[in-house]
Amino acid sequence: MAKISILLVWFWLLSGWTGLLDAEYMKYKDPKQSIDSRVDDLVSRMTLEEKIGQMLQIERKYASADLVKKYFIGSVMSEGGSIPAPQASAETWINMVNEFQKGALSTRLGIPMFYGIDAVHGHNTVYKATIFPHNIGLGATRDPELVKRIGAATALEVRATGIQYAYAPCIAVCRDPRWGRCYESYSEDPKLVQAMTEIIPGLQGDIPHNLPKGVPFIAGKEKVLASAKHYVGDGGTINGIDENNTVIDRDELMKIHMPAYFNSISKGVATVMVSYSSWNGVKMHTNHELITGFLKNTLHFKGFVISDFEGIDRITSPPHSNFTYSVEAGVSAGIDMFMNPKFYIEFIDDLTMLVKKKFIPMSRIDDAVRRILWVKFMMGIFENPFADFSLVRYLGIQEHRQLAREAVRKSMVLLKNGQSAANPLLPLPKKAPKILVAGSHADNLGYQCGGWTIEWQGFSGNNLLKGTTILTALKNTVDPETKVVYKENPDAEFVKSNGFSYGIVVVGERPYAEMHGDNMNLTIPDPGPEMIRNVCGVTKCVVIVISGRPLVIEPYVGMIDALVAAWLPGSEGQGVADVLYGDYAFTGKLPRTWFKSVDQLPMNVGDHHYDPLFPFGFGLSTKPTKGFYSA
C-alpha cells in the first residue's frame, strides 16, 4: 500500500512538472512576450514539414480545412474572380475564411493562417463593395491624403469579409501605355508614385515613430496587410509587353523603378510581391542580388517577400517544365512565401528534398518562416484568429461611396474646353430642352470599372455590381424638365433631326487585365470613333474617354468641343456629372503623357524626343457654379 502511495505522489509530481513544461511550451502564445521571443520560441518547436507549410499560399478552390491542417498551410488566397458563391455576402466570405482558420488552429502548434485577395481599387472581387478609381485615375488627383483615406476604406471593406491581406498597392512606374497593367500604375513619374505610397498607412495604419525602419506594422483588426508590387521594374518592359524584360542599367532602375519601394518600406509595408518580369534577362523570381542583397540586406526590409501567382512556375519556359529547379531558384533568391495555388504538394516534396540534400540550407527556410511569423504576430492574428462579424456593416457603406465619388471628380482631367478659350463649353447647362447621351460606356458599370472588377478580366453590364452609371448620374443632375435621350449608337441623321442642345459621348476601352490588355495600337475600339464623328460632327459635344491609359485621339480633337479623360472611375459615376455640370471644379492633371501617335512610344516626360499631344501634368481647370443654367 505504501508503495502505491509513493507511486501516486511521484505521478502527481511528474504531472505538475509536465504542467510547468506545458506552460513554458505556450510561451509563443503569450502576447506579453516580445514578438522576437515569440518567433524564436515557435520556430524552435517547428518541424521542417511545418515550416514549409508556412511558406505556402494556396488557392481556395484547391483548399479545405482538412487540407490546411494536413499540410500546415500558412495562407489561403483568392485568385482573380475566385469567390465562395455568386454574389456572396460578407457573411458567406467570413464563414469560408473561418472554416480554413479552424483547420490551421487544429494543427499541433495551432499557427493561424491569413487569407489574401486582390483588392486593388477597393474590395473589387466582392459583390456590393465600393469600387474606387483605378490607380491611374488616383494619380491624376495629385492627392496623397485622399489615397490614404481610400486605403483605410478599402481595409475596412476587406476586413468586412474576414480577409486580412490585400495585394496592393501596385507601385509600378508605367513607362509605356501599351502595357496591359498601365492603369494599375499611378504615373510615369517616380516622384508621383512615391507620393501615392501614402495608401500603405491607409491600409495598414500609421507606423509609430519609434519603430525601426523596415519593420512591418499593422495597426489592428480594422487594418490589413499591404503588398508593395511588383518588385521591381514591371512597368519598364520592352514595348510594354507584360511579364517581359526590362532592359535598363542599374542607375536607371534605382532612379525610376525603385524609389517607391524606399517609401513603402519606411511606411512599414508588411510584404513585397515579386514581379513576373525580368531585369536585363534575369527573371526577378530568381534575382538573389535584388531580393536578398538589396531589398533585405541593403534596405533592411523585415517583412516577407511573396511570389506572384504561380510566379516560380514561370521561371522556366514553358512554365512548370522544371519545377524542382524553379523551387530551388525562387527559395534561394530570397522569396519567403509562395503563391502556389494547386501544385503545393509538389512544392512540399521538392523543397523537402532540396533541404534534406543540402541544396538549400535550413537557415534560408528559417529566415522565410521567421519573417512570415513575425508579420502574423504583429498583425495580432494569434490573439484574434477569427473574423469579426461586427465589421460586416462596412461593406459598400455610403461614406465609402461618397469617398469614391470625391476621388472620381478629382481624377477627371479636362483636356479641351471649347473651340477657343474665350468660349468654353463646360460647365454644361443643367437646364436645356433636350440632350443626347451616346456611346458604349455611358450605361455600363462593368466598362467604367475596368479589369480586376468582380472577375479578373472585368465584365460588361450592370448586374454584378452596385453603383451609378454615368448615364444615371447625368439624369440625376440635369433639370427635371430637361429631356435626356440615350442612344448607344446613333447615326448622324438621328442626331441632326433631333435638334439636341448638346451631346455627351462616352466611349473607350473594354475591360482587360494583365497581358490581355497589352495593345500595340491603342486606338479607341469601334464604334467609338464613329460615335464621335456622328455626334460631334452635328452638334456641340463633350467626349468622355473611359480608359486605362491615353488612347489615339488626335484625329478627332478638332471636331470635339470638350474632351475629358475619365480613366476607369469605378462604381460611383456621379463624380463625373459633378464636374461636367459645375457642382465641382475640374482639378485633375495628367499622371502620364498623352501621345500623338503610338510611333512615339515609349515617350515620357524628360525624354529628348518629347512631343506630346498633351504633356504630363496638363489639365484645364473650371470654376464651380451654383444652380441651374439655361442653354
XYZ file of C-alpha atoms in Angstrom:
631
model
C 0.000 0.000 0.000
C 2.865 2.354 0.841
C 4.494 1.578 -2.495
C 1.261 2.502 -4.255
C 1.139 5.831 -2.320
C 4.733 6.640 -3.275
C 3.921 5.892 -6.899
C 0.888 8.185 -6.723
C 2.977 11.011 -5.220
C 5.639 10.506 -7.887
C 2.977 10.567 -10.607
C 1.474 13.743 -9.132
C 4.872 15.460 -9.049
C 5.586 14.363 -12.603
C 2.206 15.669 -13.721
C 2.885 19.009 -12.057
C 6.285 19.254 -13.694
C 4.729 18.389 -17.057
C 2.223 21.172 -16.448
C 5.090 23.601 -15.959
C 6.598 22.384 -19.211
C 3.238 22.904 -20.882
C 3.122 26.475 -19.590
C 6.606 27.060 -20.999
C 5.513 25.389 -24.246
C 2.778 28.004 -24.652
C 5.245 30.909 -24.433
C 4.771 31.837 -28.119
C 1.069 32.254 -27.443
C 1.692 34.802 -24.683
C 1.009 38.319 -26.039
C 3.047 39.803 -23.166
C 6.213 38.411 -24.728
C 8.090 40.369 -27.381
C 7.426 39.397 -30.980
C 11.051 38.324 -31.392
C 10.905 35.958 -28.400
C 7.568 34.532 -29.568
C 9.011 33.902 -33.021
C 12.145 32.299 -31.539
C 10.069 30.047 -29.309
C 7.721 28.951 -32.084
C 10.391 28.346 -34.727
C 12.395 26.218 -32.260
C 9.422 23.857 -31.952
C 8.610 23.505 -35.651
C 9.424 20.556 -37.858
C 10.633 21.032 -41.421
C 7.189 19.991 -42.628
C 5.527 22.682 -40.504
C 7.985 25.316 -41.707
C 7.451 24.530 -45.380
C 3.679 24.675 -44.831
C 4.022 28.241 -43.553
C 5.775 29.180 -46.804
C 2.742 28.235 -48.896
C -0.270 30.217 -50.022
C -2.814 28.077 -51.890
C -5.998 28.894 -53.811
C -9.346 28.459 -52.089
C -10.647 26.194 -54.877
C -7.969 23.634 -54.023
C -8.155 24.085 -50.251
C -10.199 22.759 -47.336
C -9.922 22.915 -43.573
C -8.623 19.331 -43.526
C -6.043 20.084 -46.180
C -4.859 23.228 -44.348
C -4.434 21.071 -41.243
C -2.712 18.184 -43.015
C -0.070 20.305 -44.734
C 0.234 23.104 -42.101
C -0.670 25.690 -44.777
C 0.268 29.236 -43.806
C -2.097 31.149 -46.077
C -5.060 30.742 -48.448
C -5.996 33.113 -51.274
C -8.481 34.057 -53.982
C -7.123 34.404 -57.499
C -8.851 36.981 -59.711
C -12.616 36.410 -59.578
C -12.434 33.412 -57.223
C -15.427 33.615 -54.885
C -17.236 31.258 -52.469
C -20.615 31.741 -54.222
C -22.187 34.039 -56.840
C -22.921 37.450 -55.296
C -21.623 36.081 -51.985
C -22.494 38.105 -48.889
C -19.873 39.322 -46.435
C -21.057 36.635 -44.030
C -20.513 33.928 -46.663
C -16.938 35.128 -47.154
C -16.350 35.196 -43.394
C -17.689 31.678 -42.923
C -15.356 30.399 -45.641
C -12.279 32.134 -44.177
C -13.129 30.996 -40.652
C -13.501 27.408 -41.844
C -9.971 27.454 -43.238
C -8.831 29.033 -39.977
C -10.299 26.163 -37.960
C -8.092 23.809 -39.947
C -4.992 25.899 -39.211
C -5.758 26.162 -35.494
C -6.298 22.402 -35.155
C -2.677 21.651 -36.075
C -0.157 20.612 -33.423
C 1.110 24.162 -32.866
C -2.095 25.969 -33.827
C -0.446 28.561 -36.080
C -3.235 30.693 -37.629
C -3.392 31.315 -41.369
C -4.308 34.529 -43.138
C -6.308 34.980 -46.352
C -5.168 37.098 -49.309
C -7.020 38.750 -52.193
C -6.509 41.352 -54.939
C -8.144 44.468 -53.509
C -6.564 46.870 -55.976
C -9.281 49.523 -56.358
C -11.466 48.780 -53.383
C -12.539 45.239 -52.458
C -13.059 44.645 -56.155
C -13.947 40.928 -56.199
C -16.865 41.269 -53.791
C -20.491 41.990 -54.639
C -21.774 45.289 -53.153
C -18.254 46.564 -52.422
C -17.263 50.143 -53.227
C -15.157 50.277 -56.393
C -12.708 53.192 -56.418
C -10.971 54.590 -59.498
C -8.018 52.557 -60.703
C -4.572 53.880 -59.767
C -4.025 55.902 -62.949
C -7.067 57.989 -62.034
C -5.852 58.414 -58.467
C -2.539 59.618 -59.874
C -4.474 62.360 -61.684
C -5.817 63.646 -58.354
C -2.318 64.525 -57.070
C -3.845 63.944 -53.620
C -1.907 61.509 -51.359
C -4.191 62.229 -48.403
C -7.211 61.153 -50.468
C -5.396 57.963 -51.420
C -4.655 57.277 -47.751
C -8.370 57.602 -46.945
C -9.147 55.208 -49.798
C -6.669 52.753 -48.298
C -8.429 52.950 -44.930
C -11.850 52.452 -46.523
C -10.581 49.507 -48.561
C -9.090 47.920 -45.449
C -12.452 48.124 -43.659
C -14.311 46.549 -46.585
C -11.718 43.775 -46.905
C -11.952 43.067 -43.173
C -15.751 43.118 -43.505
C -15.380 39.825 -45.378
C -12.932 38.303 -42.885
C -9.878 38.783 -45.129
C -6.633 40.142 -43.680
C -4.320 40.630 -46.680
C -4.676 42.856 -49.762
C -2.344 42.569 -52.749
C -1.989 46.342 -53.015
C -0.614 48.835 -53.827
C 0.888 48.382 -57.259
C 3.749 50.886 -57.242
C 4.888 50.180 -60.779
C 6.106 53.141 -62.804
C 4.437 52.587 -66.181
C 6.796 53.823 -68.870
C 4.803 52.578 -71.857
C 0.993 52.779 -72.086
C 0.927 49.739 -74.358
C 1.391 47.702 -71.166
C -1.834 45.949 -70.133
C -1.316 46.874 -66.480
C -0.647 50.577 -67.036
C -3.875 51.551 -65.237
C -2.514 49.831 -62.115
C 0.309 52.395 -62.096
C -0.209 55.830 -60.557
C 2.113 57.552 -63.025
C 5.084 57.518 -65.386
C 6.766 59.833 -62.845
C 8.590 58.111 -59.949
C 8.014 61.074 -57.624
C 4.247 60.929 -58.075
C 4.260 57.159 -57.480
C 6.309 57.747 -54.322
C 3.756 60.257 -53.052
C 0.926 57.778 -53.589
C 2.537 55.181 -51.296
C 0.513 57.052 -48.671
C -2.106 54.376 -49.369
C 0.024 51.995 -47.256
C -0.644 53.690 -43.884
C -4.266 53.833 -45.012
C -4.339 50.065 -45.444
C -2.098 49.142 -42.504
C -2.218 52.094 -40.112
C 0.275 54.864 -39.325
C 3.622 53.443 -38.322
C 4.758 54.528 -34.824
C 7.727 56.917 -34.817
C 9.793 54.643 -32.577
C 9.575 51.604 -34.859
C 12.847 50.876 -36.698
C 12.857 51.383 -40.460
C 11.872 48.317 -42.429
C 9.782 46.707 -39.699
C 6.238 45.816 -40.797
C 3.380 47.454 -38.920
C -0.323 46.580 -38.870
C -2.496 48.611 -36.516
C -5.180 46.070 -35.575
C -8.240 44.222 -36.745
C -9.593 47.085 -38.894
C -6.401 47.127 -40.984
C -4.937 44.682 -43.499
C -1.514 43.566 -44.663
C -0.444 45.519 -47.726
C 1.852 44.359 -50.529
C 4.130 46.675 -52.497
C 4.281 45.215 -56.009
C 5.713 44.129 -58.369
C 9.359 44.132 -57.361
C 10.947 45.559 -59.444
C 10.793 47.183 -62.901
C 7.483 45.682 -64.022
C 6.425 48.958 -65.654
C 9.512 49.219 -67.839
C 9.341 46.155 -70.059
C 10.203 46.323 -73.768
C 7.219 47.711 -75.754
C 5.125 47.416 -72.605
C 4.766 43.658 -73.031
C 3.509 42.166 -69.771
C 5.904 39.894 -67.846
C 8.656 40.704 -70.328
C 12.194 42.034 -69.996
C 13.122 45.447 -68.599
C 16.373 46.487 -70.238
C 17.873 49.276 -68.194
C 21.118 49.899 -66.297
C 21.255 49.732 -62.509
C 21.360 53.511 -62.042
C 18.183 53.972 -64.099
C 16.479 51.063 -62.289
C 17.247 52.772 -58.987
C 16.195 56.198 -60.265
C 12.907 55.191 -61.961
C 11.551 51.927 -60.562
C 12.994 51.614 -57.052
C 12.139 54.904 -55.258
C 8.564 53.965 -54.276
C 9.921 50.867 -52.510
C 12.036 53.113 -50.281
C 8.870 54.926 -49.202
C 6.839 51.736 -48.842
C 9.405 50.144 -46.566
C 9.742 53.279 -44.444
C 5.937 53.250 -44.016
C 6.026 49.710 -42.626
C 4.689 47.743 -45.581
C 4.292 44.125 -44.463
C 5.011 42.332 -47.734
C 6.677 42.861 -51.095
C 5.488 40.889 -54.135
C 7.994 39.864 -56.791
C 7.409 40.693 -60.465
C 6.956 38.148 -63.239
C 9.199 40.331 -65.384
C 12.954 40.123 -65.886
C 15.683 42.698 -65.442
C 18.276 42.531 -68.212
C 17.319 38.940 -68.940
C 17.275 37.687 -65.331
C 13.867 36.620 -64.024
C 13.008 38.650 -60.936
C 11.792 35.477 -59.194
C 15.409 34.227 -59.339
C 17.187 37.519 -58.611
C 19.124 36.949 -55.375
C 21.016 40.217 -55.793
C 17.873 42.383 -55.762
C 15.667 40.338 -53.398
C 18.147 39.254 -50.723
C 21.076 41.559 -51.429
C 19.254 44.856 -51.923
C 15.713 44.541 -50.529
C 16.550 42.561 -47.400
C 20.173 43.429 -46.672
C 20.573 46.982 -48.002
C 17.054 48.363 -47.439
C 16.620 46.268 -44.254
C 13.129 45.108 -45.184
C 11.945 42.894 -42.315
C 8.588 41.795 -43.709
C 8.185 38.837 -46.021
C 8.668 38.559 -49.768
C 5.876 36.778 -51.649
C 5.909 35.368 -55.167
C 3.298 36.366 -57.700
C 0.621 33.844 -58.694
C 2.451 30.737 -59.956
C 5.457 33.042 -60.193
C 8.081 30.341 -59.780
C 6.352 28.155 -62.398
C 7.051 30.934 -64.910
C 10.781 30.944 -64.227
C 11.034 28.273 -66.924
C 9.692 28.268 -70.460
C 7.287 26.628 -70.843
C 6.008 27.243 -67.308
C 6.340 24.420 -64.782
C 8.679 22.449 -67.045
C 11.380 22.083 -64.379
C 9.616 22.707 -61.107
C 12.373 21.412 -58.839
C 14.788 23.912 -60.375
C 12.173 26.669 -60.032
C 11.608 25.903 -56.338
C 15.343 25.957 -55.649
C 15.850 29.180 -57.628
C 12.928 31.010 -56.000
C 13.720 29.981 -52.426
C 17.432 30.663 -52.887
C 16.704 34.112 -54.332
C 15.023 35.064 -51.070
C 11.286 34.605 -51.695
C 9.621 33.650 -48.401
C 6.024 32.789 -49.274
C 4.905 31.128 -52.486
C 1.590 31.691 -54.225
C 1.282 28.114 -55.331
C -2.420 27.665 -55.980
C -2.557 23.980 -56.865
C 0.930 22.420 -57.109
C 1.555 22.720 -53.372
C 2.178 19.015 -52.729
C 4.833 19.009 -55.444
C 6.313 22.152 -53.852
C 6.399 20.470 -50.427
C 8.062 17.337 -51.801
C 10.639 19.252 -53.858
C 11.573 21.710 -51.110
C 11.809 18.933 -48.520
C 14.202 17.035 -50.783
C 16.253 20.163 -51.539
C 16.700 20.890 -47.824
C 17.476 17.300 -46.837
C 20.086 17.033 -49.611
C 21.512 20.405 -48.506
C 20.881 22.202 -51.789
C 19.022 24.789 -49.669
C 20.304 25.494 -46.134
C 17.927 25.321 -43.179
C 18.949 28.901 -42.384
C 17.151 30.071 -45.567
C 13.979 28.204 -44.531
C 14.177 29.660 -41.028
C 14.618 33.185 -42.425
C 11.449 32.772 -44.512
C 9.414 31.318 -41.648
C 10.604 33.912 -39.135
C 9.523 36.730 -41.420
C 6.085 35.201 -42.001
C 5.543 34.505 -38.300
C 6.794 37.977 -37.339
C 4.089 39.516 -39.517
C 1.462 37.140 -38.077
C 2.353 38.121 -34.509
C 2.443 41.830 -35.406
C -0.997 41.723 -37.006
C -2.495 40.130 -33.873
C -3.869 37.059 -35.612
C -2.688 34.723 -32.831
C -4.932 36.613 -30.387
C -7.782 37.201 -32.853
C -7.673 34.424 -35.454
C -11.339 34.547 -36.427
C -13.112 37.234 -38.428
C -15.114 39.889 -36.613
C -18.738 39.838 -37.787
C -19.246 43.350 -36.420
C -17.225 44.714 -39.375
C -19.717 43.356 -41.933
C -21.555 46.670 -41.802
C -18.690 48.465 -43.559
C -19.083 46.722 -46.919
C -20.169 49.264 -49.537
C -21.344 51.848 -46.997
C -22.483 55.272 -48.137
C -19.490 57.002 -46.562
C -17.148 54.954 -48.734
C -19.244 55.605 -51.833
C -19.048 59.337 -51.147
C -15.277 58.990 -50.841
C -15.171 57.161 -54.181
C -17.309 59.890 -55.746
C -14.855 62.506 -54.434
C -11.995 60.523 -55.963
C -13.816 60.336 -59.310
C -14.367 64.056 -59.620
C -10.778 64.837 -58.543
C -9.450 62.354 -61.118
C -11.240 63.854 -64.143
C -8.772 65.607 -66.455
C -10.181 68.267 -68.762
C -8.115 68.217 -71.964
C -10.155 70.637 -74.074
C -12.923 73.093 -73.228
C -14.471 74.888 -76.205
C -13.161 75.661 -79.644
C -11.475 78.695 -78.073
C -10.514 79.639 -74.524
C -12.911 82.573 -74.762
C -15.856 80.275 -75.433
C -15.763 77.299 -73.048
C -18.449 74.621 -73.224
C -18.074 73.396 -69.637
C -19.676 73.586 -67.171
C -22.660 72.303 -69.120
C -26.077 73.878 -68.606
C -28.309 71.719 -66.428
C -31.414 73.220 -67.964
C -31.770 72.514 -71.687
C -34.728 71.350 -73.805
C -33.170 68.078 -74.976
C -29.737 66.487 -74.700
C -28.201 63.345 -76.197
C -26.145 60.768 -74.302
C -24.409 58.251 -76.569
C -21.634 55.682 -76.550
C -20.896 52.142 -75.386
C -19.616 53.256 -71.964
C -22.437 55.588 -70.932
C -24.582 52.957 -69.227
C -22.226 50.122 -68.331
C -20.868 49.760 -64.797
C -18.538 46.985 -65.829
C -16.956 49.109 -68.538
C -16.456 52.108 -66.256
C -14.787 49.936 -63.596
C -12.375 48.110 -65.916
C -10.405 44.954 -65.169
C -9.995 43.458 -61.705
C -13.681 44.006 -61.009
C -15.784 41.039 -59.838
C -13.892 38.923 -62.373
C -10.195 39.004 -63.233
C -10.823 40.466 -66.686
C -13.741 42.615 -65.562
C -17.210 42.338 -67.079
C -19.874 44.085 -69.122
C -23.220 45.247 -67.775
C -24.896 46.500 -64.631
C -25.985 43.314 -62.861
C -22.877 42.204 -60.971
C -22.179 45.404 -59.095
C -23.830 48.120 -57.047
C -23.135 51.602 -58.328
C -24.147 54.517 -60.551
C -23.544 54.584 -64.288
C -22.578 57.817 -65.978
C -25.970 57.912 -67.743
C -27.808 57.603 -64.431
C -25.574 60.282 -62.933
C -26.362 62.684 -65.782
C -30.095 62.080 -65.378
C -29.745 62.682 -61.637
C -28.019 66.013 -62.238
C -29.857 67.842 -65.017
C -33.003 69.874 -64.504
C -36.129 67.680 -64.178
C -37.535 69.356 -67.289
C -34.511 68.535 -69.435
C -35.202 65.592 -71.713
C -32.307 63.123 -71.720
C -32.257 60.903 -74.818
C -29.951 57.883 -74.566
C -28.969 56.092 -77.749
C -25.880 53.920 -77.630
C -25.051 54.081 -81.353
C -26.904 56.954 -83.044
C -26.247 57.704 -86.678
C -25.592 61.243 -87.885
C -29.106 61.610 -89.319
C -30.659 60.813 -85.931
C -28.514 63.466 -84.258
C -29.264 66.029 -86.961
C -33.009 65.515 -86.971
C -33.500 65.786 -83.208
C -32.118 69.262 -82.579
C -30.196 68.435 -79.397
C -28.828 71.279 -77.282
C -25.619 69.280 -76.878
C -24.393 65.702 -76.894
C -22.321 63.697 -74.403
C -20.398 60.806 -75.957
C -18.917 58.216 -73.572
C -16.505 55.834 -75.300
C -13.339 53.947 -74.514
C -11.669 50.624 -73.822
C -13.429 47.443 -72.818
C -12.196 45.813 -69.607
C -8.960 43.850 -69.506
C -6.271 42.798 -67.059
C -2.597 41.933 -67.273
C -1.319 40.551 -70.606
C -4.826 40.563 -72.083
C -4.573 44.343 -72.134
C -1.261 44.579 -73.981
C -2.078 46.716 -77.013
C 0.269 47.892 -79.741
C -2.126 50.340 -81.488
C -4.093 51.976 -78.619
C -6.974 53.091 -80.800
C -10.451 53.702 -79.401
C -12.383 50.469 -80.081
C -15.195 50.584 -82.607
C -17.786 52.009 -82.740
C -16.228 54.755 -80.609
C -14.659 56.815 -83.416
C -17.878 56.612 -85.437
C -19.889 57.862 -82.438
C -17.546 60.825 -82.066
C -17.961 61.720 -85.740
C -21.742 61.161 -85.778
C -22.403 63.335 -82.724
C -19.615 65.915 -82.740
C -19.932 66.463 -86.468
C -23.505 67.658 -85.952
C -23.892 69.279 -82.525
C -21.907 70.713 -79.645
C -20.374 67.754 -77.832
C -18.410 66.534 -74.848
C -16.399 63.352 -75.330
C -15.604 61.357 -72.197
C -12.883 58.755 -72.657
C -13.073 55.761 -70.325
C -9.683 54.060 -70.470
C -6.772 52.705 -68.518
C -4.305 54.894 -70.414
C -4.103 57.560 -73.127
C -5.515 56.436 -76.462
C -5.159 57.734 -80.026
C -7.421 60.798 -80.009
C -5.617 63.347 -82.193
C -7.674 62.722 -85.367
C -10.858 63.727 -83.530
C -9.730 66.580 -81.281
C -10.620 69.267 -83.825
C -14.282 68.263 -84.030
C -14.663 67.759 -80.269
C -15.805 70.784 -78.254
C -14.856 69.438 -74.820
C -12.666 66.402 -74.070
C -12.420 64.637 -70.709
C -10.057 61.840 -69.665
C -12.130 59.921 -67.117
C -9.792 56.891 -66.759
C -11.570 53.933 -65.074
C -13.694 55.720 -62.482
C -15.263 52.729 -60.730
C -18.733 52.339 -59.273
C -19.545 55.981 -58.490
C -20.296 57.601 -61.844
C -21.942 60.556 -60.115
C -18.477 62.052 -59.708
C -18.303 62.502 -63.493
C -21.520 64.526 -63.554
C -20.313 66.567 -60.551
C -17.633 68.256 -62.665
C -19.402 68.257 -66.037
C -22.189 70.386 -64.611
C -20.071 72.628 -62.413
C -21.077 71.442 -58.947
C -17.334 70.967 -58.502
C -14.342 72.240 -60.457
C -12.156 70.216 -62.768
C -8.779 69.910 -60.992
C -7.192 66.665 -62.314
C -3.804 66.704 -64.014
C -2.426 64.104 -66.424
C -0.488 61.442 -64.497
C 1.095 60.399 -67.765
C 1.915 61.901 -71.122
C -0.808 61.826 -73.792
C 0.947 60.909 -77.032
C 0.019 61.929 -80.568
C 0.910 58.603 -82.193
C 1.965 55.175 -80.941
C 5.055 55.576 -83.130
C 6.346 57.948 -80.441
C 6.223 55.278 -77.715
C 7.782 54.876 -75.297
C 7.749 58.600 -74.548
C 7.865 60.012 -71.043
C 8.353 63.466 -69.589
C 12.010 64.441 -69.801
C 12.756 62.353 -72.894
C 14.745 64.078 -75.653
C 12.062 63.249 -78.237
C 9.220 64.582 -76.061
C 6.482 65.905 -78.374
C 3.119 65.107 -76.779
C -0.432 65.939 -77.723
C -0.985 66.829 -74.057
C 2.047 66.916 -71.738
C 2.443 65.251 -68.371
C 0.725 67.411 -65.736
C -1.638 69.056 -68.214
C -5.232 69.675 -67.162
C -7.582 72.614 -67.661
C -9.489 73.999 -64.698
C -13.042 75.246 -64.309
C -14.767 77.111 -61.534
C -17.695 75.572 -59.670
C -21.019 77.269 -60.244
C -24.311 77.055 -58.428
C -27.861 76.471 -59.546
C -29.234 75.562 -62.945
C -28.207 77.042 -66.262
C -30.088 77.724 -69.443
C -28.757 76.589 -72.785
